[in-house]
CSV table of C-alpha atoms and ligand atoms in Angstrom, one decimal:
chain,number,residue,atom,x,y,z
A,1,UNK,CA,0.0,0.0,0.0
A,2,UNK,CA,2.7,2.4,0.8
A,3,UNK,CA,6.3,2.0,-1.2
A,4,UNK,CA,9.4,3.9,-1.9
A,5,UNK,CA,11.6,3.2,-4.2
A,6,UNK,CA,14.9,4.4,-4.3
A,7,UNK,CA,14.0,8.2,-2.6
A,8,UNK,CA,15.7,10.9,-2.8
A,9,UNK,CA,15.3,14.1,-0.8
A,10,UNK,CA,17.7,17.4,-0.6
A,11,UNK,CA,17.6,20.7,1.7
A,12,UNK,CA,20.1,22.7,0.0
A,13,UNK,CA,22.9,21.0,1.0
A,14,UNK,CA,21.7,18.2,3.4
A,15,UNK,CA,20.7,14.7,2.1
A,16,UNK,CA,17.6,13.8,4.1
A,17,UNK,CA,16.9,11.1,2.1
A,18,UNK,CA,19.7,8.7,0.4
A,19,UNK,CA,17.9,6.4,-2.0
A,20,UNK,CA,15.3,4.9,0.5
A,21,UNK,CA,13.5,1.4,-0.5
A,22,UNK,CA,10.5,0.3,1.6
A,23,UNK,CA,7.2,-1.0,1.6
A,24,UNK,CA,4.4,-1.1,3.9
A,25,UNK,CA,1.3,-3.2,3.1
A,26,UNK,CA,-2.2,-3.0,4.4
A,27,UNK,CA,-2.1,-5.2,8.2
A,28,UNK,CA,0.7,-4.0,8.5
A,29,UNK,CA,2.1,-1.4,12.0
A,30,UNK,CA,5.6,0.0,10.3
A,31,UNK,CA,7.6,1.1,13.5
A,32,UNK,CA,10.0,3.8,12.0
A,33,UNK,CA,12.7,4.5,14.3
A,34,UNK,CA,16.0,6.6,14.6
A,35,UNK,CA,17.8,9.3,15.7
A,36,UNK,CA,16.8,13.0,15.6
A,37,UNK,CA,17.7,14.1,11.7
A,38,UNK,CA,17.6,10.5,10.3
A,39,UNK,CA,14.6,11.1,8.1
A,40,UNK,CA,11.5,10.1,9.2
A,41,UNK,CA,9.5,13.2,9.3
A,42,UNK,CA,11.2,13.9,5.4
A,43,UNK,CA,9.9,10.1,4.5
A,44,UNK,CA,6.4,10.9,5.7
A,45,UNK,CA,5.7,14.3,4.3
A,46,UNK,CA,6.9,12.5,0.7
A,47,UNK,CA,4.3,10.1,1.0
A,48,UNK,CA,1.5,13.4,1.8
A,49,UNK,CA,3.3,15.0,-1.0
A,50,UNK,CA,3.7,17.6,1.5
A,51,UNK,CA,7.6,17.7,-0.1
A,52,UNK,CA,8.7,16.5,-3.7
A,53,UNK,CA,11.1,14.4,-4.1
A,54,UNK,CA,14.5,14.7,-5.9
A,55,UNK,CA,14.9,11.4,-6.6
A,56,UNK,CA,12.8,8.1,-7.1
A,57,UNK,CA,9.3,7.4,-6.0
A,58,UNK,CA,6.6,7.6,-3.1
A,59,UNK,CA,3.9,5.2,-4.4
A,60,UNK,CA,0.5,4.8,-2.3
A,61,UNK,CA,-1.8,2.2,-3.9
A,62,UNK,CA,0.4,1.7,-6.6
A,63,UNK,CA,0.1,5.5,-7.5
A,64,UNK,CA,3.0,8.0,-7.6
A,65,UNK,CA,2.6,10.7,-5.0
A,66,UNK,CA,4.0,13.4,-7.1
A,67,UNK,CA,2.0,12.4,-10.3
A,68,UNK,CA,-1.6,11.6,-8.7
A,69,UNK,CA,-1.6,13.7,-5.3
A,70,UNK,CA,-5.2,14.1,-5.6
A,71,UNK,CA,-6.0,10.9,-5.3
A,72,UNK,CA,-3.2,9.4,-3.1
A,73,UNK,CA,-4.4,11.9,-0.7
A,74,UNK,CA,-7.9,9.8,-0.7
A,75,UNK,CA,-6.4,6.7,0.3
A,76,UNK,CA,-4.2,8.6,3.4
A,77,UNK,CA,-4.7,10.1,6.9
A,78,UNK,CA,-2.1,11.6,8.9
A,79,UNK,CA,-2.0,12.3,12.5
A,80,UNK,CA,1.5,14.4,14.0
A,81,UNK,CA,2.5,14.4,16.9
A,82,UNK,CA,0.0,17.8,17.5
A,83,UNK,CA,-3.2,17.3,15.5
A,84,UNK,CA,-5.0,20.4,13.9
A,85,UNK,CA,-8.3,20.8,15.3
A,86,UNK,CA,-10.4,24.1,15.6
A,87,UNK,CA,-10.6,24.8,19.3
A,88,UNK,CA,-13.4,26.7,19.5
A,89,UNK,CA,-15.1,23.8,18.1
A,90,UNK,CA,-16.6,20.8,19.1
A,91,UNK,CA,-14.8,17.4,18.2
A,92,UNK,CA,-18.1,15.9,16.7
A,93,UNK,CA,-18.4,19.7,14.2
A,94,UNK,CA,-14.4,18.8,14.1
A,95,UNK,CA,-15.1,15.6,12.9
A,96,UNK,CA,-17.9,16.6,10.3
A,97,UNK,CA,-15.8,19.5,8.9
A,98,UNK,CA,-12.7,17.5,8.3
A,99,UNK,CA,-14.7,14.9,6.5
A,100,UNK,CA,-17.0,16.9,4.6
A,101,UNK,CA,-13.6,18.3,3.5
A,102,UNK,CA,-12.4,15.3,2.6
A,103,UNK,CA,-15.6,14.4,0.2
A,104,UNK,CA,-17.6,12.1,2.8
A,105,UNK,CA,-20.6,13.3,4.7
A,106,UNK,CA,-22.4,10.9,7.9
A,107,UNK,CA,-25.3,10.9,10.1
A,108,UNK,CA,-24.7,12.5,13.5
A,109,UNK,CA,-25.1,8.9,15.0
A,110,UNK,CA,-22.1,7.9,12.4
A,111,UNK,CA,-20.1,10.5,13.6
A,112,UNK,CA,-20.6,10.0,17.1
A,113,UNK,CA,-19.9,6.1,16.4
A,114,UNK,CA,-16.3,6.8,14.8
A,115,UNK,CA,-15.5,9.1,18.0
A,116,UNK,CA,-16.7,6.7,20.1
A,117,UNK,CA,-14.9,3.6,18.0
A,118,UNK,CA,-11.8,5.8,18.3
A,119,UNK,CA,-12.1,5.9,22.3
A,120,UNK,CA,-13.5,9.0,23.1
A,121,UNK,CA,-15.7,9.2,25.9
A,122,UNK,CA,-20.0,10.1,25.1
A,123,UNK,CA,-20.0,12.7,27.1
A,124,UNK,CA,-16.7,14.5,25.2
A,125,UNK,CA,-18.0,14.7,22.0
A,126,UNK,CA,-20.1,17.6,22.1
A,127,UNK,CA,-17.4,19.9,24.1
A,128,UNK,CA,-15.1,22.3,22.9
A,129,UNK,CA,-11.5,20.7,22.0
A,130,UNK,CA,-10.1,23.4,23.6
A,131,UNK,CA,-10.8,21.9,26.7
A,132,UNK,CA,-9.2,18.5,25.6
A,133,UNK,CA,-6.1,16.3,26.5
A,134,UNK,CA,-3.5,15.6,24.2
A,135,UNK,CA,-4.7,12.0,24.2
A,136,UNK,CA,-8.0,13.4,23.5
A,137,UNK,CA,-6.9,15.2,20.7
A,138,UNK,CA,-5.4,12.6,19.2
A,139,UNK,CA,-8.2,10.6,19.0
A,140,UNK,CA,-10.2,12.9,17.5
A,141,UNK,CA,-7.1,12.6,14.9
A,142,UNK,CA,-8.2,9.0,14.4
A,143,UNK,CA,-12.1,9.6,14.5
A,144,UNK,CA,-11.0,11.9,11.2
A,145,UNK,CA,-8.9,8.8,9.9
A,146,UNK,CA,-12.1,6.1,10.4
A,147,UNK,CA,-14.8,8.3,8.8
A,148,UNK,CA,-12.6,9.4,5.9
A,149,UNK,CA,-12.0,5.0,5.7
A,150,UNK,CA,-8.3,5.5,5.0
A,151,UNK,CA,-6.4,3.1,3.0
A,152,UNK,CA,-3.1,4.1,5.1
A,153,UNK,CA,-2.1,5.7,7.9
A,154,UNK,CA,0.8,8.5,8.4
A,155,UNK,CA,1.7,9.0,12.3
A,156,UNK,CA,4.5,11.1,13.4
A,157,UNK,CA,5.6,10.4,16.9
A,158,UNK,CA,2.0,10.4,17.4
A,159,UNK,CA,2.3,9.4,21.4
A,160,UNK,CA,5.3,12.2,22.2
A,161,UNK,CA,4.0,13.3,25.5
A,162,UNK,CA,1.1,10.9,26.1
A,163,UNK,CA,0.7,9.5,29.8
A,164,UNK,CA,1.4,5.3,29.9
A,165,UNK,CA,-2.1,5.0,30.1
A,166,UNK,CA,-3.0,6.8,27.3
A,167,UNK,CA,-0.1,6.0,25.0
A,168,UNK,CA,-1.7,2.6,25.6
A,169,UNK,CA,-5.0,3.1,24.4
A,170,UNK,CA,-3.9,5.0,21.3
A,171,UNK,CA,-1.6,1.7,20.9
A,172,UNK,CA,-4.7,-0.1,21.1
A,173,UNK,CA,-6.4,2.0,18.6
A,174,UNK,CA,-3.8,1.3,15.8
A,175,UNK,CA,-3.9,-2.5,16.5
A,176,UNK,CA,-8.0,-2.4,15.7
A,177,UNK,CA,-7.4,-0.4,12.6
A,178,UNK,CA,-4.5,-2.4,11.3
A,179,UNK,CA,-7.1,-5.2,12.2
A,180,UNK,CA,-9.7,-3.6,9.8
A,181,UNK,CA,-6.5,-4.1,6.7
A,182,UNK,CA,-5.0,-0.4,6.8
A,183,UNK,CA,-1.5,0.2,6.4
A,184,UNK,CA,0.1,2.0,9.0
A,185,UNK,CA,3.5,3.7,8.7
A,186,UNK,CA,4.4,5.6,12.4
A,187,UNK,CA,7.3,7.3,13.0
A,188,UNK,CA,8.8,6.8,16.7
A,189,UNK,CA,11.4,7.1,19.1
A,190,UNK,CA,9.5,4.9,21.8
A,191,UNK,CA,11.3,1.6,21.5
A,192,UNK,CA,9.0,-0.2,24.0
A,193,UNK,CA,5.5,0.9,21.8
A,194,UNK,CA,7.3,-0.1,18.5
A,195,UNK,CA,7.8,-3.4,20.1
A,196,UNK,CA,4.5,-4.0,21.6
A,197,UNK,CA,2.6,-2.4,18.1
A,198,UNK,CA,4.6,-2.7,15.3
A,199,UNK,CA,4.5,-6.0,13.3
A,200,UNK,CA,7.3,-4.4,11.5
A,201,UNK,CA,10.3,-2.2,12.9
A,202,UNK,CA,12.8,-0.1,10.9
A,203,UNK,CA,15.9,1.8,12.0
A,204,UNK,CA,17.0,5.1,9.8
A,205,UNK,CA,20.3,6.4,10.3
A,206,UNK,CA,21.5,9.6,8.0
A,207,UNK,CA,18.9,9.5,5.6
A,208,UNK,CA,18.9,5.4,4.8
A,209,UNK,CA,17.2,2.4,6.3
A,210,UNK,CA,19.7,0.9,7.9
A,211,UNK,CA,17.5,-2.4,9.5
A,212,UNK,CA,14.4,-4.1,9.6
A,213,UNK,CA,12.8,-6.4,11.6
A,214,UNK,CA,9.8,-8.7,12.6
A,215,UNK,CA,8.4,-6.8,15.9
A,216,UNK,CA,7.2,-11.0,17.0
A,217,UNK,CA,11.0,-11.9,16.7
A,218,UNK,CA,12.6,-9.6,19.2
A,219,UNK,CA,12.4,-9.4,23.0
A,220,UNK,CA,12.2,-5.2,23.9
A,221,UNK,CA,15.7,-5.8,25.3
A,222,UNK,CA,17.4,-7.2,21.8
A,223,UNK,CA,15.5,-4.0,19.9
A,224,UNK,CA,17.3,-1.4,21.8
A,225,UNK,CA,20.8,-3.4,21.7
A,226,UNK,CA,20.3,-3.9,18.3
A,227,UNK,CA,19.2,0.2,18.0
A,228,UNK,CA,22.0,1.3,20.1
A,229,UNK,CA,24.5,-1.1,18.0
A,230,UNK,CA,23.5,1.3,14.6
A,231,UNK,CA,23.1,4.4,16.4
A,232,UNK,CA,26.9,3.9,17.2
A,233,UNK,CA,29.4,4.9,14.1
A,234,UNK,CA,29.9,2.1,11.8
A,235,UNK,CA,26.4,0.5,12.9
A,236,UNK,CA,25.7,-3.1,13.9
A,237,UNK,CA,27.6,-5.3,12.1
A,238,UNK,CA,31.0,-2.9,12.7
B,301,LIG,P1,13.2,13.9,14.4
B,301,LIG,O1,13.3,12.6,15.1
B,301,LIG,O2,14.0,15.0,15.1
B,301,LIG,O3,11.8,14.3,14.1
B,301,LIG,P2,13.6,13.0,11.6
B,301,LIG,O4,14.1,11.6,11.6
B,301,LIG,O5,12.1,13.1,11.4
B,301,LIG,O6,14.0,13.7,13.0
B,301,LIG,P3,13.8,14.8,9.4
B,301,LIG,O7,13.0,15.9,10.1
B,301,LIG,O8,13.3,14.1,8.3
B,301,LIG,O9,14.3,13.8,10.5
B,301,LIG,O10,15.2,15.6,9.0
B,301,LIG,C1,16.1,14.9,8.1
B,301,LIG,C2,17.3,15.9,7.8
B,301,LIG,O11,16.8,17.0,7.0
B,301,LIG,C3,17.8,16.7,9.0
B,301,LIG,O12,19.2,16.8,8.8
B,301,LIG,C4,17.1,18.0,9.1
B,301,LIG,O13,17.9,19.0,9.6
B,301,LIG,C5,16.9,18.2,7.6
B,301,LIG,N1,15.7,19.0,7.3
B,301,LIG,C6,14.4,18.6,7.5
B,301,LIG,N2,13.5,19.5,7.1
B,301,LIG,C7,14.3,20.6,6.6
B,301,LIG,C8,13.9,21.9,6.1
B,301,LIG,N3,12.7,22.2,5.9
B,301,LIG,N4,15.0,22.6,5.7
B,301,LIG,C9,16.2,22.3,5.8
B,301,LIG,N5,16.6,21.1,6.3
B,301,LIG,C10,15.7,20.2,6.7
């Protein structure tokens, strides 16, 4: 659902990106982890077309980002680590205006079903966001991702700052929806979530993927040797 192939990205003289091969397919929870500047972010806004590229592909669906943004946008939802809501707003006239704006229009039972399926509290719905969590917040983020029936899923360090508790039930969020088929591709620097979440786990370093693994075949303590053995110069196998 999400690939790309050989990807390039520049800031005037910085190589974000060297030439970066990966797929994610629908089922699937991509952990992507590594050190502050490694890429992430840059991979992620490629794939929203937020960014072009300078080299190679982003490909959602099969379709090139930079060639068919219109309609790779369809198939994609994105929550950072802050999500964009109206404050003065409440999260179900949230909800409605980010789907209406996305092309898909509900019932105010539907609506109040995808915050509820994205574990808000009843009572929460109909007050202002202003008055919300973080956690809260975010899963209004994720109401907007059910009703516009995303294909894939963008996060960026979507549970920075989260309590335990709520970082849990966020966790718990992703599982059901990678349950319902969609691809999920999360940047992170929580090795213990990415363990506990991710089916899949990749480590940037400098702008390439450096490793990737099968989240069922490490214990938590092998990931972070194994992160700490890149993160050192000359990586894991040096
Ligand atoms: P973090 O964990 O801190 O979020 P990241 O892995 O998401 O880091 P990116 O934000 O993708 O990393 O940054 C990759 C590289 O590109 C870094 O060297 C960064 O300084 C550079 N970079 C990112 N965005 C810009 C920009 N708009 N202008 C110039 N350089 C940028």
């Amino acid at each position: 659902m999400l690939q790309a192939t050989k990807l390039k990205k520049s800031y005037g003289g910085t190589e974000a990106l060297k030439g970066l091969d990966m797929t994610v397919e629908g089922g699937d929870i991509y952990c992507l982890l590594g050190a502050n500047g490694a890429g992430k972010t840059t991979t992620i806004s490629l794939f929203l077309n937020f960014i072009r590229p300078d080299g190679g592909t982003a490909a959602v669906g099969g379709l090139d980002v930079a060639e068919q943004p219109l309609e790779t946008k369809k198939l994609l939802a994105y929550i950072p680590e802050q999500v964009m809501l109206y404050g003065n707003l409440t999260a179900l006239e949230n909800l409605r205006y980010f789907s209406r704006l996305g092309g898909r229009d509900y019932s105010q039972g539907e609506y109040r079903g995808f915050l509820r399926r994205a574990g808000l509290q009843d009572g929460a719905a109909g007050r202002r966001v202003k008055t919300y969590s973080k956690g809260m917040r975010q899963k209004v983020g994720l109401a907007v991702a059910l009703a516009k029936q995303a294909k894939a899923l963008l996060l960026d360090e979507p549970t920075a700052g989260l309590d335990p508790k709520a970082s849990n039930e966020f966790s718990e969020l992703l599982l059901k929806l990678k349950a319902d088929g969609a691809a999920i591709l999360m940047a992170t620097h929580d090795l213990f979530r990415a363990k506990e979440t991710g089916t899949r786990i990749g480590i940037m370093k400098e702008g390439r993927l450096v490793d990737e693994l099968s989240a069922g075949e490490v214990s938590h303590a092998d990931l972070e040797k194994i992160y700490l053995q890149h993160m050192h110069v000359g990586g894991r196998y040096a």
